[in-house]
Amino acid sequence: MVLKIGVIGVGMIGQDHIRRCIEVLNGCEIVAASDINLEHVKAVLKKYKINGKAYTEGLDVISSPDVDAIIVASSGPSHEKYVLAAIEAGKPVFCEKPLAVTAEGCQRIVEAEMKAGKRLVQVGFMRSFDSCYRKLKEMLNTRELGEPLVVKCVHHNSEVGDSYTTDMGITDSMVHEFDIMRWLLDDDYETIQVVSPRITKYAHTGVQDPQLVLLRTKKGILITIDLFVNCQYGYDIRCDVVCEDGIAYMPSPLQVQTRTKGKFGEHVNTDWRERFIVAYDIELQSFIDNAKNNIVMGPSAWDGFIASKTAAAGMKALESGEIVSVNLPQCPSFYKK
Amino acid sequence: MVLKIGVIGVGMIGQDHIRRCIEVLNGCEIVAASDINLEHVKAVLKKYKINGKAYTEGLDVISSPDVDAIIVASSGPSHEKYVLAAIEAGKPVFCEKPLAVTAEGCQRIVEAEMKAGKRLVQVGFMRSFDSCYRKLKEMLNTRELGEPLVVKCVHHNSEVGDSYTTDMGITDSMVHEFDIMRWLLDDDYETIQVVSPRITKYAHTGVQDPQLVLLRTKKGILITIDLFVNCQYGYDIRCDVVCEDGIAYMPSPLQVQTRTKGKFGEHVNTDWRERFIVAYDIELQSFIDNAKNNIVMGPSAWDGFIASKTAAAGMKALESGEIVSVNLPQCPSFYKK
Amino acid sequence: MVLKIGVIGVGMIGQDHIRRCIEVLNGCEIVAASDINLEHVKAVLKKYKINGKAYTEGLDVISSPDVDAIIVASSGPSHEKYVLAAIEAGKPVFCEKPLAVTAEGCQRIVEAEMKAGKRLVQVGFMRSFDSCYRKLKEMLNTRELGEPLVVKCVHHNSEVGDSYTTDMGITDSMVHEFDIMRWLLDDDYETIQVVSPRITKYAHTGVQDPQLVLLRTKKGILITIDLFVNCQYGYDIRCDVVCEDGIAYMPSPLQVQTRTKGKFGEHVNTDWRERFIVAYDIELQSFIDNAKNNIVMGPSAWDGFIASKTAAAGMKALESGEIVSVNLPQCPSFYKK
Amino acid sequence: MVLKIGVIGVGMIGQDHIRRCIEVLNGCEIVAASDINLEHVKAVLKKYKINGKAYTEGLDVISSPDVDAIIVASSGPSHEKYVLAAIEAGKPVFCEKPLAVTAEGCQRIVEAEMKAGKRLVQVGFMRSFDSCYRKLKEMLNTRELGEPLVVKCVHHNSEVGDSYTTDMGITDSMVHEFDIMRWLLDDDYETIQVVSPRITKYAHTGVQDPQLVLLRTKKGILITIDLFVNCQYGYDIRCDVVCEDGIAYMPSPLQVQTRTKGKFGEHVNTDWRERFIVAYDIELQSFIDNAKNNIVMGPSAWDGFIASKTAAAGMKALESGEIVSVNLPQCPSFYKK
């Protein structure tokens, strides 16, 4: 059986998912796509030699009887509408980040999905499909090092453009840590604090960079996130977990070490594409494999909702400079893993 | 389309390939299997819930009209017969090492395949599918470090059983380096020398362990292979390439580093399964994907032949202690990459 | 010329300095020593075959005309008295930590020394003599990596005894970071915050372990100190400096890396003696070499005073859980480097 | 007591030893120096504000009653004469490499010293004073890893001048390994072989670079030396010791690791000065400290003799391409450690 996929939104990310389905993944075909610009949809389908239907309205993709499963890659504010429609239609939907632009929107999706009685939504948080994070979680799960006490995350980007604001450090960048730390630690957040160190000369005017975030979990684990989005040297995601009996360091992706030109060492990733390209492949293959068996797994609507709630608390903490309560609701048994 | 595979030999390796096809890989099914012991075949098919035919004679697997492609995993001396039959039948065949037990046997396969006019044979050298070797080759191919001059290989096993002989160091262990170094360097061998250092107390009586092999290629590159099959500490495959403008070190597989119990560092692989399990998966998936498109790629019968010739020269070098000429024939254009 | 040294206090540390002077260092001899227990002084002198005077009163050591320079290694509360007396006598004095048990005591020493018109006091902060910190400072001083923005310190001890209290994390352990960070960054502190993560099962009842301290400097640099005094795995002092153009990681002391017993890696130091033994030697040799030239350098009474003030603010921050102002006075030109 | 030193030869190395004695070391003064060019001697003494005697004849330095100990830093062919004279005079002599330009010359020194009845000669092999080699030897001496079986040395120079010949790879470069491996392993050589790989484009015409040397010891240990004197990337001395229970890797000197400009890693030493500067200091301080106690330790005339014999066998091996016997004499008990 081949999974017939409809793609909503053929901008950069939508096209990249189409390329992935066509060139990299197994067991799927693209049968429909939509975009406000119909000519653009047609051009993309042609580029990949896809004999599929082109729509201007995403809802038509969802309702098309040909379509088994949906990829939502349109602009953020439209996600909620399409995900709700896919749930309504009973079709598995892979939704790019953010699940919805507000915590309330996320909550509506959560409620709709619970009402539907089965998981239909996978949110595009790809880190849990990354082999480095998986290796780390495996190690922690052995409990060889005892309980985790302090987790130190690094989230460094080489540079960001003019449109990047201080807020986006929380809502767009660290939201990945907000999600993956819950997955890594099987825990939830109690408080959040944002600290603003000396600003790099490379930050655009008015942007606080770097930032340090402190999260405390229900178990009391302290998570620090060292965010630095104009770090110049590369794209660098790291995670040290200090446990009762030792420290575990997340591995970095495979690199050839060299001795050349007076230096010993290795390449640092250039950007998130290079760093997580394989995780994106595995994430979507996993969605496809599961959808063919009529199930949905991976990051859930609940995970999207909690990430959104945490980011909202982070925004308050950024404004006040104080330790802010995150106030997360209890996870319904529907979403328990 | 799903590739219908027949498996000849359901011993340890044959069973492992069946498990792989059923549980890990995409796009294939097992439709037939053979073994001298028919009950054993039936038991294996049952274990994996396979509704396939069971034979005692491998040739019946090959001639079965259901079967699109063959995996040869029987005992070494029978490989030649089955590979020749598969070529005769025009069916793609994946043959475990060795391709044949003599260089002459390999040569007969090469000749049969050339006569058939198209590649049908993939030999089970898995290292070229390993991400560590691939990363290294990518780096060398950039020529950023200039031409390779000296390559230093490490091939260490934790320990070997009673049945392991000094000869097997060359014919079974280093044969992997003989193959992969040609792939890595796009080069062929001129001479081989075997050096016998002080013997470890862990070697079984009469076994020379460690051994050091020196290979010189046509381009003059010197390859050293430090073989140590009772090294105690783990399974460790490494490769440093000294080039004109620097050294490239093959990466080791991803490991979580830890600080615990007075040590900083990481796990060393336990055995070849742990080290190369993913390469085995990719190797066979690649065979399947290609066979569905009616092509065969990866390590060829010619590669199997050359590995066999090099091992034969290595045996002479071991006996004589002298520098021995390898005398490799010119590669026919049929096999040029 | 040989520097004639008098040692006040021959407990563990005092004896260790005597051993160092006799067995390791050049250009000095021990001519007098004191301890409340006279027999103990005599026994120590005899043990090291020292033909020196034994006193019960440290002030007699200072006033002895034979004595060129003083080492104060008595119990903490007596330090202030002896250092003031040495200043009064115009003799160079090496004083073990703490300079005085209160910030006020330190201030009195500072004032006395300034009145004396020349530096006479070196405080026993040994880290600035450690080759790892020196290498790091050299690198930062090149400004190759631009300005430092965030510094992440690790201060881990294998374990501590029953008598170790939460307060001591600040006054005894992190006081080393309070001192060395000013030296490393040529900066002073504005605020301090103490965060209390989940407690390890290895902590004694009532002790908060680990602790995380956040210091903000006048330049806005954020310093985090991850203190964990029952970390089990070893004694581990690290320092990462995130700068505008890259990160510098303080090297760890030389270790032979090994592959053995399934692990690749290296030994982690066992305790502070093993880690800093050479720094202690260099620290005291430096005191001796300078004293022979009638000068005093290295960590000053001012440094001791500031460390004490910072620890006092840290204690308030620990109690309140809030961000506390450190309120450091301006450095007098007398102490500017 | 201060050791009064006379220096023979004030070329680059001689001057460097004078600077070292004046600026770095303790317990010595320079009281005389010689050079064929008297004005040059005077200029050097003046430069370092030394109030010592200037001679044109090194023998006058040796016979000067002021002089307690000699440093021989003149041109190689004159070493033998001066060392013999120093022995005759009963004065401790530190002789730069080579001890003598022929093995026969070395032997005459050995015989003279044995006749004198006590050790008077220290040869300037500095590696045994290097902390990296010392750490490695300490580890091996614990026998934690069992017996050494194979030792893999790397000796890489960034580049060499026009005057460097293939022979010098053996007589000037690898002679350091010939010496230090005996010290490391407490063993002697049986055979030597020289292998000539593909030549780097950076080698001057007619120079074989890289070279690989294989030494076999009396205990059967195999030593490989990977010499590459135009390696471009830096000065790199390494040593891996494969033992029965694991591998020990000699540490590299302390370096700050950085993440900057797309790379993670560290500086490689630029040249032998940078790499071994501290070892040179310790080597000469050790000579001084011992000479003050009227003893001589460190690399002996016997060690210089054996290094010379090994290099001579290496030259034969280079010419013949064959495995050549080293034929080392038995070590007299006089020189046993």
XYZ file of C-alpha atoms in Angstrom, chain B residues 144 146-150 152-154 156 187 193 195-202 209-210 212 214 216 219-222 224 226 228 230-233 236 238 240 242-247 249 263 321 323, chain D residues 144 146-150 152-154 156 187 193 195-202 209-210 212 214 216 219-222 224 226 228 230-233 236 238 240 242-247 249 263 321 323:
98
model
C 40.935 19.590 0.498
C 45.528 16.794 -1.170
C 46.601 13.311 -2.188
C 46.668 10.441 0.325
C 50.159 9.133 1.055
C 49.866 6.780 4.016
C 46.851 3.551 8.891
C 44.116 1.034 9.621
C 43.235 -0.521 12.952
C 40.829 -4.949 16.572
C 43.574 2.273 -6.246
C 54.204 -7.732 3.591
C 55.035 -8.502 10.109
C 54.637 -10.575 13.263
C 55.102 -8.666 16.530
C 55.319 -9.965 20.090
C 52.349 -12.230 20.786
C 49.717 -11.351 23.364
C 49.227 -13.730 26.257
C 45.568 -13.932 25.213
C 48.340 -12.095 17.270
C 48.766 -9.142 16.648
C 50.866 -5.922 10.985
C 51.867 -3.390 4.840
C 51.683 -0.692 -1.270
C 49.974 5.017 -6.782
C 52.582 4.282 -4.098
C 50.273 4.783 -1.138
C 51.385 2.795 1.888
C 49.347 -0.375 7.281
C 47.251 -3.214 12.668
C 44.757 -7.545 16.849
C 42.358 -10.618 21.076
C 42.686 -6.961 22.047
C 40.322 -7.446 25.023
C 38.984 -3.891 25.094
C 37.540 -1.205 17.084
C 39.762 2.833 12.611
C 43.732 7.522 9.583
C 47.797 10.968 6.020
C 47.530 13.305 3.024
C 49.767 15.987 1.572
C 47.948 18.789 3.403
C 46.739 17.094 6.554
C 45.375 13.980 8.193
C 40.577 10.454 10.872
C 36.518 8.332 34.025
C 58.111 -12.935 5.868
C 57.572 -8.411 0.498
C 47.475 -1.926 34.157
C 49.717 -5.487 30.425
C 52.769 -5.848 28.207
C 53.319 -3.537 25.207
C 53.156 -5.313 21.839
C 53.083 -2.616 19.163
C 52.987 3.496 16.751
C 54.940 6.744 16.642
C 54.163 9.843 14.616
C 55.636 15.132 11.717
C 64.188 -2.603 25.624
C 63.354 -1.676 8.051
C 59.620 1.773 3.827
C 59.258 4.583 1.279
C 55.665 5.567 0.477
C 54.333 7.915 -2.193
C 56.163 11.225 -1.996
C 54.369 14.455 -1.084
C 54.430 17.258 -3.627
C 55.949 19.432 -0.901
C 59.069 12.123 2.416
C 57.161 10.533 4.188
C 57.968 4.627 7.560
C 59.768 -0.531 11.490
C 61.672 -4.805 16.257
C 61.234 -8.529 23.445
C 59.564 -8.677 20.023
C 57.763 -5.338 20.308
C 57.107 -3.796 16.916
C 56.463 1.874 13.646
C 55.571 7.495 10.628
C 56.645 13.157 7.554
C 56.735 18.386 5.174
C 53.316 17.592 6.616
C 52.239 21.243 6.359
C 49.814 21.209 9.260
C 53.166 16.740 15.765
C 52.555 11.216 18.971
C 50.192 5.029 20.724
C 49.077 -1.180 21.961
C 49.284 -3.448 24.995
C 47.773 -6.795 25.877
C 44.864 -5.216 27.765
C 44.368 -1.945 25.963
C 45.924 0.997 24.182
C 47.785 7.249 23.819
C 35.478 24.543 13.507
C 64.998 -1.655 1.383
C 65.148 -5.806 7.060
